[in-house]
PDB file of C-alpha atoms in Angstrom:
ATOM      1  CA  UNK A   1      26.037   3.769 -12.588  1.00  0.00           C
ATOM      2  CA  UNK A   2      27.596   0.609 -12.736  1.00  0.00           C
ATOM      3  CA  UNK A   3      28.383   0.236  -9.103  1.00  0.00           C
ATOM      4  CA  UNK A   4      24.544   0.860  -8.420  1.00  0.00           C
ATOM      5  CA  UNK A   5      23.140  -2.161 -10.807  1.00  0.00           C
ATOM      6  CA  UNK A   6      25.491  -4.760  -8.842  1.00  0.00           C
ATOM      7  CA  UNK A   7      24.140  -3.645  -5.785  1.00  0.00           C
ATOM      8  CA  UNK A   8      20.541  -3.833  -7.699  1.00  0.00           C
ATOM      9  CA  UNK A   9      22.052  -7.534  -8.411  1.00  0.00           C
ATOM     10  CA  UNK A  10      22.958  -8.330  -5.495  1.00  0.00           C
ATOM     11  CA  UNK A  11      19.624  -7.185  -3.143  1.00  0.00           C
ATOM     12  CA  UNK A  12      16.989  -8.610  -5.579  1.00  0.00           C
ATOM     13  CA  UNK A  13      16.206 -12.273  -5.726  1.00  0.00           C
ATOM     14  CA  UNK A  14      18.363 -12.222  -2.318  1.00  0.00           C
ATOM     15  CA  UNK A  15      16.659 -14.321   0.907  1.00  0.00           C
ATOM     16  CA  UNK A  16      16.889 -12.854   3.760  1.00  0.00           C
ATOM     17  CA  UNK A  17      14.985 -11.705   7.451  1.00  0.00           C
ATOM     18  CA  UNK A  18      12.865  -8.814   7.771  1.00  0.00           C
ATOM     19  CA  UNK A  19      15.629  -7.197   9.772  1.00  0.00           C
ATOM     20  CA  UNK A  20      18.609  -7.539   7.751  1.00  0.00           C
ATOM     21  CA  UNK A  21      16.234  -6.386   4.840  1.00  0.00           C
ATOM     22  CA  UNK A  22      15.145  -3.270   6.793  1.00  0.00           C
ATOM     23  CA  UNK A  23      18.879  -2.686   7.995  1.00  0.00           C
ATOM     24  CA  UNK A  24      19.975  -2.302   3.947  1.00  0.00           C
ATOM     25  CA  UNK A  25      21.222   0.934   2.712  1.00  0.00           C
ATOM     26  CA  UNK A  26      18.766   2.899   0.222  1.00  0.00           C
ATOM     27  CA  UNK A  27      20.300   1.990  -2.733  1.00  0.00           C
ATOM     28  CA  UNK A  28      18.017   4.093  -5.013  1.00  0.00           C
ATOM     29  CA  UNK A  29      15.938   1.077  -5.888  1.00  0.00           C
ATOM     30  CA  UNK A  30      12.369  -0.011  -4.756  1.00  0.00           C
ATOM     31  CA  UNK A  31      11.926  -3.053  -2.979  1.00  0.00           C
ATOM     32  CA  UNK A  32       9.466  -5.156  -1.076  1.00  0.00           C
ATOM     33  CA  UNK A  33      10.119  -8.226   0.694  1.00  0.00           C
ATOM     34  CA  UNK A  34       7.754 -11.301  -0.117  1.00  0.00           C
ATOM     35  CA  UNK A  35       8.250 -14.667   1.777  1.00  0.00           C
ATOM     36  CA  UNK A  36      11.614 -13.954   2.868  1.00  0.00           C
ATOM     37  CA  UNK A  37      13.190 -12.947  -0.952  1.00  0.00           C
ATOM     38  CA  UNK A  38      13.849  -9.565  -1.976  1.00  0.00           C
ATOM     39  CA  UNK A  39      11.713  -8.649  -5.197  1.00  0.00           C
ATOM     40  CA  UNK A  40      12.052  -5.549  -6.711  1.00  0.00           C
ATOM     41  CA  UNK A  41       9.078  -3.149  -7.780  1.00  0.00           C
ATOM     42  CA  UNK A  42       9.706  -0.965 -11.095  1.00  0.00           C
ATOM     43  CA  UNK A  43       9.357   2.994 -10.357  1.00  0.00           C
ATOM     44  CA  UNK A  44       6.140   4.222 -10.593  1.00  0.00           C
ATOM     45  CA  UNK A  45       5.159   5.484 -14.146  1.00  0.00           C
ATOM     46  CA  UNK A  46       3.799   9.193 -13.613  1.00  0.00           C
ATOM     47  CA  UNK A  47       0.143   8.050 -14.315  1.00  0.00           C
ATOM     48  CA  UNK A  48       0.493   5.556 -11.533  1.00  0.00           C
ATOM     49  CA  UNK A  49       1.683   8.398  -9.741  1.00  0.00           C
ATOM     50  CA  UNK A  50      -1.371  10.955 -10.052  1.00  0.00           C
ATOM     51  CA  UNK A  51      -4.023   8.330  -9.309  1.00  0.00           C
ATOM     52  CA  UNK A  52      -2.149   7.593  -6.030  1.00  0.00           C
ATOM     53  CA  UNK A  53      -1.591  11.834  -5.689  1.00  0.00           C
ATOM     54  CA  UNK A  54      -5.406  12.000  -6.396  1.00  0.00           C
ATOM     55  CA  UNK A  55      -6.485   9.648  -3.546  1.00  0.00           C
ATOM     56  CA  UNK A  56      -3.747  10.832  -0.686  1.00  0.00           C
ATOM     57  CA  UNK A  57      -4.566  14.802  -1.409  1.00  0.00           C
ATOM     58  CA  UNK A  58      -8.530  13.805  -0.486  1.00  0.00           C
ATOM     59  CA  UNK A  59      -7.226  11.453   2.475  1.00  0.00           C
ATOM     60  CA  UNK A  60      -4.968  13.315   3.992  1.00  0.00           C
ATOM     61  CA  UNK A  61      -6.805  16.542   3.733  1.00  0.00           C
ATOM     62  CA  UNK A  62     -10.146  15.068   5.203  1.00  0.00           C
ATOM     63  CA  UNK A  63      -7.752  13.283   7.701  1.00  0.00           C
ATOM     64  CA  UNK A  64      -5.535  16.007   9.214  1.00  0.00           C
ATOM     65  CA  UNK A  65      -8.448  18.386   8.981  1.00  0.00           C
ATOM     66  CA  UNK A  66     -10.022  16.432  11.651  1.00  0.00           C
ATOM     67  CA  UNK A  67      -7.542  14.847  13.841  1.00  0.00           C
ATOM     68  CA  UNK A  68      -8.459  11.591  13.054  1.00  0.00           C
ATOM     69  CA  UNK A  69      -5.004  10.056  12.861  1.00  0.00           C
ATOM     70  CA  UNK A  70      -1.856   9.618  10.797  1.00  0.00           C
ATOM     71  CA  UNK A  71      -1.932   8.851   6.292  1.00  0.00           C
ATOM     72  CA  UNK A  72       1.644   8.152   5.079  1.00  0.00           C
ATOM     73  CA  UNK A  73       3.339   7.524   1.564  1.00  0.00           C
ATOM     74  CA  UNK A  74       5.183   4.906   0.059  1.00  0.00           C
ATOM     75  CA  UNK A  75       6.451   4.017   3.464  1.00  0.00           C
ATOM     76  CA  UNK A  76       7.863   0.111   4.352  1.00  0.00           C
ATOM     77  CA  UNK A  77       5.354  -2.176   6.681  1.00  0.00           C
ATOM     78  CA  UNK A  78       6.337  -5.453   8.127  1.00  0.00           C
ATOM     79  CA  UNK A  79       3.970  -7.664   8.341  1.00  0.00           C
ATOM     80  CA  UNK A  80       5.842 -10.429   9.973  1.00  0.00           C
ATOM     81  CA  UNK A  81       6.805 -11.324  13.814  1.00  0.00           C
ATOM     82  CA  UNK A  82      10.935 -12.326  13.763  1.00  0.00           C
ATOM     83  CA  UNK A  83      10.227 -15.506  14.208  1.00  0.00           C
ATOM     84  CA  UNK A  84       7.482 -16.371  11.429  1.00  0.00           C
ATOM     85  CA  UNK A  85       8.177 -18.296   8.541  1.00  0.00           C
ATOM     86  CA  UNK A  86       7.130 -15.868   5.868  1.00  0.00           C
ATOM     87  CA  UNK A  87       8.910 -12.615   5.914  1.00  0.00           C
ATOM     88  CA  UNK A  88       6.755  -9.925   5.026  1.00  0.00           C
ATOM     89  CA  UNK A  89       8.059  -6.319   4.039  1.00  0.00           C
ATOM     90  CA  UNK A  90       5.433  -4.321   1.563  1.00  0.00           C
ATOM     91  CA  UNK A  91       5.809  -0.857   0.253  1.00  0.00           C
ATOM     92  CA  UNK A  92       1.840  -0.034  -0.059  1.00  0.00           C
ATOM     93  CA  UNK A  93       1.237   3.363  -1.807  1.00  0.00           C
ATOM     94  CA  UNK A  94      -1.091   4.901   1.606  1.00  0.00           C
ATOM     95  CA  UNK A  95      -1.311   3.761   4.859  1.00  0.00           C
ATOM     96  CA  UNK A  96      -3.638   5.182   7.043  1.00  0.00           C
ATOM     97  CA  UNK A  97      -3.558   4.532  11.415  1.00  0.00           C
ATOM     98  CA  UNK A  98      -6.235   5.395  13.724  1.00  0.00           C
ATOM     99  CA  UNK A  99      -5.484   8.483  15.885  1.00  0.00           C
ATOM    100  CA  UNK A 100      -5.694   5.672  18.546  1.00  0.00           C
ATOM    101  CA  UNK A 101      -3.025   3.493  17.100  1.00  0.00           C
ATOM    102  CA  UNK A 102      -0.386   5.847  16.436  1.00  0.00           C
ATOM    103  CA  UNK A 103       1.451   5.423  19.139  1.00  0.00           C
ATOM    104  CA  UNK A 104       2.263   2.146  17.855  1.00  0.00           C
ATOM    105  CA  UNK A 105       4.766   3.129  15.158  1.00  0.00           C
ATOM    106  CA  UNK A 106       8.109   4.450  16.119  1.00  0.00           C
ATOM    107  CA  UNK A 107      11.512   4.548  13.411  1.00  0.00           C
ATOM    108  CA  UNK A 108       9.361   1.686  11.670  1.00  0.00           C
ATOM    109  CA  UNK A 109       6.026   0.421  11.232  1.00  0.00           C
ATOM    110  CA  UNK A 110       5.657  -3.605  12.660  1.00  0.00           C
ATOM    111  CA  UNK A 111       2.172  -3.299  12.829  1.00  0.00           C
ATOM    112  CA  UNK A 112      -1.176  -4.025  10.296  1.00  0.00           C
ATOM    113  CA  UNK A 113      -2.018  -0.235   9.140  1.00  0.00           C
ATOM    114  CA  UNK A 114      -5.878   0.061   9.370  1.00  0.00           C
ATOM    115  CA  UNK A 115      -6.501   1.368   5.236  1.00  0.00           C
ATOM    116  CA  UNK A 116      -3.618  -0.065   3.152  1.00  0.00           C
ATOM    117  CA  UNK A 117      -4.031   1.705  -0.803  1.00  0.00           C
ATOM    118  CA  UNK A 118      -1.933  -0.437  -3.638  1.00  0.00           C
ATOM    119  CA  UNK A 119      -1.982   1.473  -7.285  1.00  0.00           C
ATOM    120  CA  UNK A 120      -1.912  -2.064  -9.184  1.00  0.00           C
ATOM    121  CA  UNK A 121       0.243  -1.529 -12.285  1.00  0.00           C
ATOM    122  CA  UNK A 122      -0.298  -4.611 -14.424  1.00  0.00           C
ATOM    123  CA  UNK A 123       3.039  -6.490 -13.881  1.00  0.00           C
ATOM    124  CA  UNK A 124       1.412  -6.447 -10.193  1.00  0.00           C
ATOM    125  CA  UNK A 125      -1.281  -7.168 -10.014  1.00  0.00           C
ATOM    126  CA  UNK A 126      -0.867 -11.047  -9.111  1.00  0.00           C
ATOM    127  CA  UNK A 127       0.863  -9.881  -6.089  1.00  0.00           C
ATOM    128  CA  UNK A 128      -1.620  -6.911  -5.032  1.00  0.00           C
ATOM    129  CA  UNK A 129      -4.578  -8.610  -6.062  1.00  0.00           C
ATOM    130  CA  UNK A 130      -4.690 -12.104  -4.625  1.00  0.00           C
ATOM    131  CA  UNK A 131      -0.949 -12.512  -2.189  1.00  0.00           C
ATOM    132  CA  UNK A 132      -0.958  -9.279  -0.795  1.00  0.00           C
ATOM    133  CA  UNK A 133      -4.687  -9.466  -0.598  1.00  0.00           C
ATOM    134  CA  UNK A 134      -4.474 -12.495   1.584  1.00  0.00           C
ATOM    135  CA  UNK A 135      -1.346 -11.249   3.608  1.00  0.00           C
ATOM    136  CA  UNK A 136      -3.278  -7.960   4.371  1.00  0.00           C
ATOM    137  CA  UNK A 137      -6.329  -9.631   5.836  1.00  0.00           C
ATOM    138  CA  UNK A 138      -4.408 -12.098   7.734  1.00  0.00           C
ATOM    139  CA  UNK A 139      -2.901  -9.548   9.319  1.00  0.00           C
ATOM    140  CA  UNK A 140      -5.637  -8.034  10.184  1.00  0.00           C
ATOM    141  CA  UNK A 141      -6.067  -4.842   8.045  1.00  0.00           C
ATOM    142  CA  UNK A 142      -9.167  -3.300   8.500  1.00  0.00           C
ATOM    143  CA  UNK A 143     -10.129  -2.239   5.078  1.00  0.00           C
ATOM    144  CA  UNK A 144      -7.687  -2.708   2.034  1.00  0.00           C
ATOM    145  CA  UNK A 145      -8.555  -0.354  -1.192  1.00  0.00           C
ATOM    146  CA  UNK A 146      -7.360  -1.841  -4.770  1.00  0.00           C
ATOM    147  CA  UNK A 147      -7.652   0.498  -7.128  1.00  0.00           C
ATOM    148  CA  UNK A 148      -6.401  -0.474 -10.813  1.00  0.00           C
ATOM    149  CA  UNK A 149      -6.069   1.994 -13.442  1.00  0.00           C
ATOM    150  CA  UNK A 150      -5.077  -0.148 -16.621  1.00  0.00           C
ATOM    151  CA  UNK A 151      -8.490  -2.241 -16.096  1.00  0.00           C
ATOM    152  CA  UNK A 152     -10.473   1.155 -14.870  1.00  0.00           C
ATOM    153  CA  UNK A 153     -11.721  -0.466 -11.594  1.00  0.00           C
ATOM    154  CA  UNK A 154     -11.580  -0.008  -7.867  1.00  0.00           C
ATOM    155  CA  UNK A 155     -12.015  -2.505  -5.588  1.00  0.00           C
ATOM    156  CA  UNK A 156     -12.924  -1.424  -1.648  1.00  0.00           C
ATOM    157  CA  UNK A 157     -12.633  -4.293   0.752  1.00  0.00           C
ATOM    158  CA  UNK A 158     -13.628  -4.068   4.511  1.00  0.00           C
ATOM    159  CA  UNK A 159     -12.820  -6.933   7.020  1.00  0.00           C
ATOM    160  CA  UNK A 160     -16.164  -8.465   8.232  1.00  0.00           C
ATOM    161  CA  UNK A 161     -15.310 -11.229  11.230  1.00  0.00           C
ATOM    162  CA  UNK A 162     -11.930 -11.672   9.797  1.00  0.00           C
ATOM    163  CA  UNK A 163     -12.175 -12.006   5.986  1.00  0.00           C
ATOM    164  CA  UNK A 164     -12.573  -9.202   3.436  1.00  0.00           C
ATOM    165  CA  UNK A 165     -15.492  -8.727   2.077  1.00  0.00           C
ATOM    166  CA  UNK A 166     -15.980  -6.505  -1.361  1.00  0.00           C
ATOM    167  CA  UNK A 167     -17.949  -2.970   0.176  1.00  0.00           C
ATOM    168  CA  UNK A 168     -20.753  -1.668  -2.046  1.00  0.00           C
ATOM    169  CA  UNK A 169     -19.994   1.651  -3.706  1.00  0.00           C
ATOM    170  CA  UNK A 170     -21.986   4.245  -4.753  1.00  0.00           C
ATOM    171  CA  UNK A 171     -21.552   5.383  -8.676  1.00  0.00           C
ATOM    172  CA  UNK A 172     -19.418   8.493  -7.551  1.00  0.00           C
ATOM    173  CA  UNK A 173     -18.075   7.914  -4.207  1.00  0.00           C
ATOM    174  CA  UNK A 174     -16.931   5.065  -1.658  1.00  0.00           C
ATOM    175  CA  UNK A 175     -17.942   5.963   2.032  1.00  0.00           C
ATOM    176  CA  UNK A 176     -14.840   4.042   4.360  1.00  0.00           C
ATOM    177  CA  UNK A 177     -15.604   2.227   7.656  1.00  0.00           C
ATOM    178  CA  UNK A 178     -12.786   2.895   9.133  1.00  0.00           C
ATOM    179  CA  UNK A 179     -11.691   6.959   8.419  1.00  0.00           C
ATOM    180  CA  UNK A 180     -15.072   7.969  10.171  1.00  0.00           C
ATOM    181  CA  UNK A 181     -17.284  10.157   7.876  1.00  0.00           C
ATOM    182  CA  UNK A 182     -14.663  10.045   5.235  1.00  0.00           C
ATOM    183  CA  UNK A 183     -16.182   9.757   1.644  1.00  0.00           C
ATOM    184  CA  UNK A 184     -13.354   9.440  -1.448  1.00  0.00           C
ATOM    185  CA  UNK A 185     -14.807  10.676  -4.986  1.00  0.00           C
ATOM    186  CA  UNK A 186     -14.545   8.364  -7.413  1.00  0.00           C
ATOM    187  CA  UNK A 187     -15.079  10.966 -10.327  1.00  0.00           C
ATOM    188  CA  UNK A 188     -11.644  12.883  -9.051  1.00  0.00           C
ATOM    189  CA  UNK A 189      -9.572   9.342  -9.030  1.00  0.00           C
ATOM    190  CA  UNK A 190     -11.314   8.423 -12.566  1.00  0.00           C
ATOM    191  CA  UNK A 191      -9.788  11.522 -14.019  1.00  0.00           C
ATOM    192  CA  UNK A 192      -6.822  10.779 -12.818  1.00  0.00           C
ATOM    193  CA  UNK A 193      -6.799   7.355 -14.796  1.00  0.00           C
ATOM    194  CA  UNK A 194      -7.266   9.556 -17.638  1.00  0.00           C
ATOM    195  CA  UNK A 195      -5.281  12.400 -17.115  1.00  0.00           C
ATOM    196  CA  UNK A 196      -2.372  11.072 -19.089  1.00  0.00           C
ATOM    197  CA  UNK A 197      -4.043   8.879 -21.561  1.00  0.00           C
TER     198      UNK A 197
END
């Protein structure tokens, strides 16, 4: 135990290149990597956990169903060339590629994913809701869902010539651009908001 909080000591806060922080060892701890400095994100709490669990299981269903390309979990994305001066590494909660674009991701994942989901907890949602926001379009994300259970809103936005632009939902459900024909019901990710209150 105590070897594992110096190494927490010693990656977090740390500066360093996307590739030395992609070449760490798993050290048990979450981390993303935000202008070139090693932050670390707190475990998900298990309510956080369900309303993610309650979008993917509709996703991924709808999604391998139909051959329409690839949804992952939790998994790292750099959003940064080697030579850039802000060194990007995020840890979105669902990523979702184009059956088109899968080819482009081998042992990791250098390019923009075309859905990106964050689950904002609160003590994130500075970072989710206005850096990563602007990281995520610049690099060209096609459609970037927010959803927020503490404040009991979701926010859908779709890249229109370059800049996101807030998509209009229906009271129940939020039809995507990008996962074609997909619909996600807002009723099923509500209860999960509640599920645990």
């Amino acid at each position: 135990r105590h070897h594992r909080h110096d190494r927490r000591r010693s990656y977090s806060g740390s500066r360093m290149s996307a590739d030395e922080y992609l070449a760490l060892p798993d050290d048990g701890f979450q981390y993303e990597l935000v202008d070139g400095v090693v932050v670390m994100s707190p475990s998900p709490a298990p309510s956080h956990q369900l309303v993610a669990k309650a979008i993917l299981r509709q996703l991924d269903d709808y999604v391998e169903q139909r051959g329409l390309g690839l949804v992952l979990y939790e998994t790292d994305v750099r959003l940064s060339a080697p030579g850039d001066a802000r060194q990007l590494v995020y840890r979105p909660e669902i990523i979702f590629f184009i059956r088109e674009r899968i080819g482009l991701i081998r042992n990791r994942i250098d390019a923009a994913p075309d859905v990106v989901v964050e689950v904002i907890s609160p003590e994130s949602r500075e970072l989710d809701a206005r850096i990563k926001r602007d990281d995520y379009e610049r690099a060209g994300v096609r459609e970037y869902w927010l959803i927020d259970p503490a404040e009991d809103q979701m926010t859908f936005l779709q890249c229109k010539d370059g800049r996101f632009v807030e998509a209009k939902t229906g009271p129940d459900r939020f039809e995507s651009q990008v996962v074609f024909g997909f619909c996600l019901d807002l009723q099923k990710v509500r209860a999960a908001f509640r599920a645990l209150s």
